Amino acid sequence: MSNALSKAKGFKKSKSGTYLSMATTAFGAVSVAKQIKKARAEHDTLRLIDAAVSAAAIVTGLAILYRELKRLGDDDVLLG
């Protein structure tokens, strides 16, 4: 049981965990796209700026996760 628990704790630093993090981060892009669409329709510059900053945060987060994925290489925690 202890071995399974240690593998579960290492999930975040595994390829699978990184892919999951990338997917959830990219899912946030849907919300940002809706926010941009609404801001443009209402001609709300402040909301448009907020959406642009949020989009930049998503892109940066994905870039960091991609870098982490490249660093993992073949050292996947869950594969042993």
Coordinates of N, CA and C in Angstrom, one line a residue:
M1 N 0.8 -1.2 0.0 CA 0.0 0.0 0.0 C 0.9 1.3 0.0
S2 N 2.0 1.2 0.7 CA 2.9 2.3 0.8 C 3.4 2.7 -0.6
N3 N 3.7 1.7 -1.4 CA 4.3 1.9 -2.7 C 3.3 2.6 -3.6
A4 N 2.0 2.2 -3.5 CA 0.9 2.8 -4.3 C 0.8 4.3 -3.9
L5 N 0.9 4.5 -2.6 CA 0.7 5.9 -2.1 C 1.8 6.8 -2.5
S6 N 3.0 6.2 -2.6 CA 4.2 7.0 -3.0 C 4.1 7.3 -4.5
K7 N 3.5 6.4 -5.3 CA 3.3 6.6 -6.7 C 2.2 7.7 -6.9
A8 N 1.2 7.7 -6.1 CA 0.2 8.7 -6.2 C 0.7 10.1 -5.9
K9 N 1.6 10.2 -4.9 CA 2.2 11.5 -4.6 C 3.1 12.0 -5.7
G10 N 3.7 11.1 -6.4 CA 4.5 11.5 -7.5 C 3.8 11.8 -8.8
F11 N 2.5 11.6 -8.8 CA 1.7 11.8 -10.1 C 1.9 13.2 -10.7
K12 N 2.0 14.2 -9.8 CA 2.1 15.6 -10.3 C 3.4 15.7 -11.1
K13 N 4.4 15.0 -10.8 CA 5.7 15.1 -11.4 C 5.9 14.0 -12.5
S14 N 4.8 13.4 -12.9 CA 4.9 12.4 -14.0 C 4.4 13.0 -15.3
K15 N 4.6 12.3 -16.4 CA 4.2 12.7 -17.7 C 2.7 12.8 -17.7
S16 N 2.0 11.8 -17.1 CA 0.5 11.8 -17.1 C 0.0 13.0 -16.3
G17 N 0.6 13.3 -15.2 CA 0.2 14.5 -14.4 C 0.4 15.8 -15.1
T18 N 1.5 15.9 -15.8 CA 1.8 17.1 -16.6 C 0.9 17.3 -17.7
Y19 N 0.5 16.2 -18.4 CA -0.5 16.3 -19.5 C -1.8 16.7 -18.9
L20 N -2.2 16.2 -17.8 CA -3.4 16.6 -17.1 C -3.4 18.1 -16.8
S21 N -2.3 18.5 -16.2 CA -2.2 19.9 -15.9 C -2.3 20.8 -17.1
M22 N -1.7 20.4 -18.2 CA -1.7 21.1 -19.5 C -3.2 21.2 -20.0
A23 N -3.9 20.1 -19.9 CA -5.3 20.0 -20.4 C -6.2 21.0 -19.5
T24 N -6.0 21.0 -18.2 CA -6.8 21.8 -17.4 C -6.5 23.3 -17.6
T25 N -5.2 23.6 -17.8 CA -4.8 25.0 -18.1 C -5.4 25.4 -19.5
A26 N -5.3 24.6 -20.5 CA -5.9 24.9 -21.8 C -7.4 25.0 -21.7
F27 N -8.0 24.3 -20.8 CA -9.5 24.4 -20.7 C -9.9 25.8 -20.2
G28 N -9.0 26.5 -19.5 CA -9.2 27.9 -19.1 C -9.3 28.8 -20.3
A29 N -8.7 28.4 -21.4 CA -8.8 29.3 -22.6 C -10.2 29.4 -23.1
V30 N -11.1 28.5 -22.8 CA -12.5 28.6 -23.2 C -13.1 29.7 -22.5
S31 N -12.9 29.8 -21.2 CA -13.4 30.9 -20.4 C -12.9 32.3 -20.9
V32 N -11.6 32.3 -21.2 CA -11.0 33.6 -21.7 C -11.6 34.0 -23.0
A33 N -11.8 33.0 -23.9 CA -12.4 33.3 -25.2 C -13.8 33.9 -25.0
K34 N -14.6 33.3 -24.1 CA -15.9 33.9 -23.8 C -15.9 35.3 -23.3
Q35 N -14.9 35.5 -22.4 CA -14.7 36.8 -21.8 C -14.3 37.8 -22.9
I36 N -13.5 37.5 -23.8 CA -13.1 38.4 -24.9 C -14.3 38.7 -25.8
K37 N -15.0 37.7 -26.1 CA -16.2 37.9 -26.9 C -17.2 38.8 -26.3
K38 N -17.4 38.6 -25.0 CA -18.4 39.5 -24.3 C -17.8 40.9 -24.2
A39 N -16.5 41.1 -23.9 CA -15.9 42.4 -23.8 C -16.0 43.2 -25.1
R40 N -15.8 42.5 -26.2 CA -15.9 43.1 -27.5 C -17.3 43.5 -27.8
A41 N -18.3 42.7 -27.5 CA -19.7 43.0 -27.8 C -20.1 44.2 -27.0
E42 N -19.6 44.4 -25.7 CA -20.0 45.5 -24.9 C -19.1 46.7 -25.0
H43 N -18.1 46.6 -25.9 CA -17.0 47.6 -26.0 C -16.4 48.0 -24.7
D44 N -16.1 47.0 -23.9 CA -15.6 47.2 -22.6 C -14.1 47.0 -22.6
T45 N -13.3 48.1 -22.7 CA -11.9 48.0 -22.8 C -11.2 47.4 -21.6
L46 N -11.7 47.7 -20.4 CA -11.1 47.2 -19.2 C -11.2 45.6 -19.1
R47 N -12.4 45.1 -19.5 CA -12.6 43.6 -19.5 C -11.7 43.0 -20.6
L48 N -11.6 43.7 -21.7 CA -10.7 43.2 -22.8 C -9.3 43.1 -22.3
I49 N -8.8 44.1 -21.6 CA -7.4 44.0 -21.1 C -7.3 42.9 -20.1
D50 N -8.3 42.7 -19.2 CA -8.3 41.6 -18.3 C -8.2 40.3 -19.0
A51 N -9.0 40.1 -20.0 CA -9.0 38.9 -20.8 C -7.6 38.6 -21.4
A52 N -7.0 39.7 -21.9 CA -5.7 39.6 -22.6 C -4.6 39.2 -21.6
V53 N -4.7 39.7 -20.4 CA -3.8 39.3 -19.3 C -4.0 37.9 -18.9
S54 N -5.2 37.5 -18.8 CA -5.5 36.1 -18.5 C -5.1 35.1 -19.6
A55 N -5.2 35.5 -20.8 CA -4.7 34.7 -21.9 C -3.2 34.6 -21.9
A56 N -2.5 35.7 -21.6 CA -1.1 35.6 -21.4 C -0.6 34.7 -20.3
A57 N -1.4 34.7 -19.2 CA -1.1 33.8 -18.1 C -1.3 32.3 -18.5
I58 N -2.3 32.0 -19.3 CA -2.5 30.7 -19.8 C -1.4 30.2 -20.7
V59 N -1.0 31.1 -21.6 CA 0.1 30.8 -22.5 C 1.4 30.5 -21.8
T60 N 1.7 31.4 -20.8 CA 2.9 31.2 -19.9 C 2.8 29.9 -19.2
G61 N 1.7 29.6 -18.6 CA 1.5 28.3 -17.8 C 1.7 27.1 -18.7
L62 N 1.2 27.2 -19.9 CA 1.4 26.0 -20.9 C 2.8 25.9 -21.2
A63 N 3.5 27.0 -21.4 CA 4.9 27.0 -21.8 C 5.8 26.4 -20.6
I64 N 5.4 26.7 -19.4 CA 6.2 26.2 -18.3 C 5.9 24.7 -18.2
L65 N 4.7 24.3 -18.4 CA 4.3 22.8 -18.3 C 5.0 22.1 -19.4
Y66 N 5.1 22.7 -20.6 CA 5.7 22.0 -21.7 C 7.2 21.8 -21.4
R67 N 7.8 22.9 -20.8 CA 9.2 22.8 -20.5 C 9.4 21.6 -19.4
E68 N 8.5 21.5 -18.5 CA 8.6 20.5 -17.5 C 8.5 19.1 -18.1
L69 N 7.6 19.0 -19.1 CA 7.4 17.8 -19.8 C 8.7 17.3 -20.5
K70 N 9.3 18.3 -21.1 CA 10.6 18.0 -21.8 C 11.7 17.6 -20.8
R71 N 11.7 18.1 -19.7 CA 12.7 17.8 -18.7 C 12.5 16.4 -18.1
L72 N 11.2 16.0 -18.0 CA 10.9 14.6 -17.5 C 11.5 13.6 -18.4
G73 N 11.4 13.7 -19.7 CA 12.0 12.8 -20.6 C 11.6 11.3 -20.3
D74 N 12.5 10.5 -20.0 CA 12.2 9.1 -19.8 C 12.2 8.8 -18.3
D75 N 12.3 9.8 -17.4 CA 12.4 9.6 -16.0 C 11.0 9.6 -15.4
D76 N 10.0 9.0 -16.0 CA 8.6 9.0 -15.5 C 8.5 8.3 -14.2
V77 N 8.0 9.0 -13.2 CA 7.8 8.4 -11.8 C 6.9 7.2 -11.8
L78 N 5.8 7.3 -12.6 CA 4.8 6.2 -12.5 C 5.3 4.9 -13.3
L79 N 6.2 5.1 -14.2 CA 6.6 3.9 -14.9 C 7.7 3.1 -14.1
G80 N 8.2 3.7 -13.1 CA 9.1 2.9 -12.2 C 10.5 3.4 -12.5

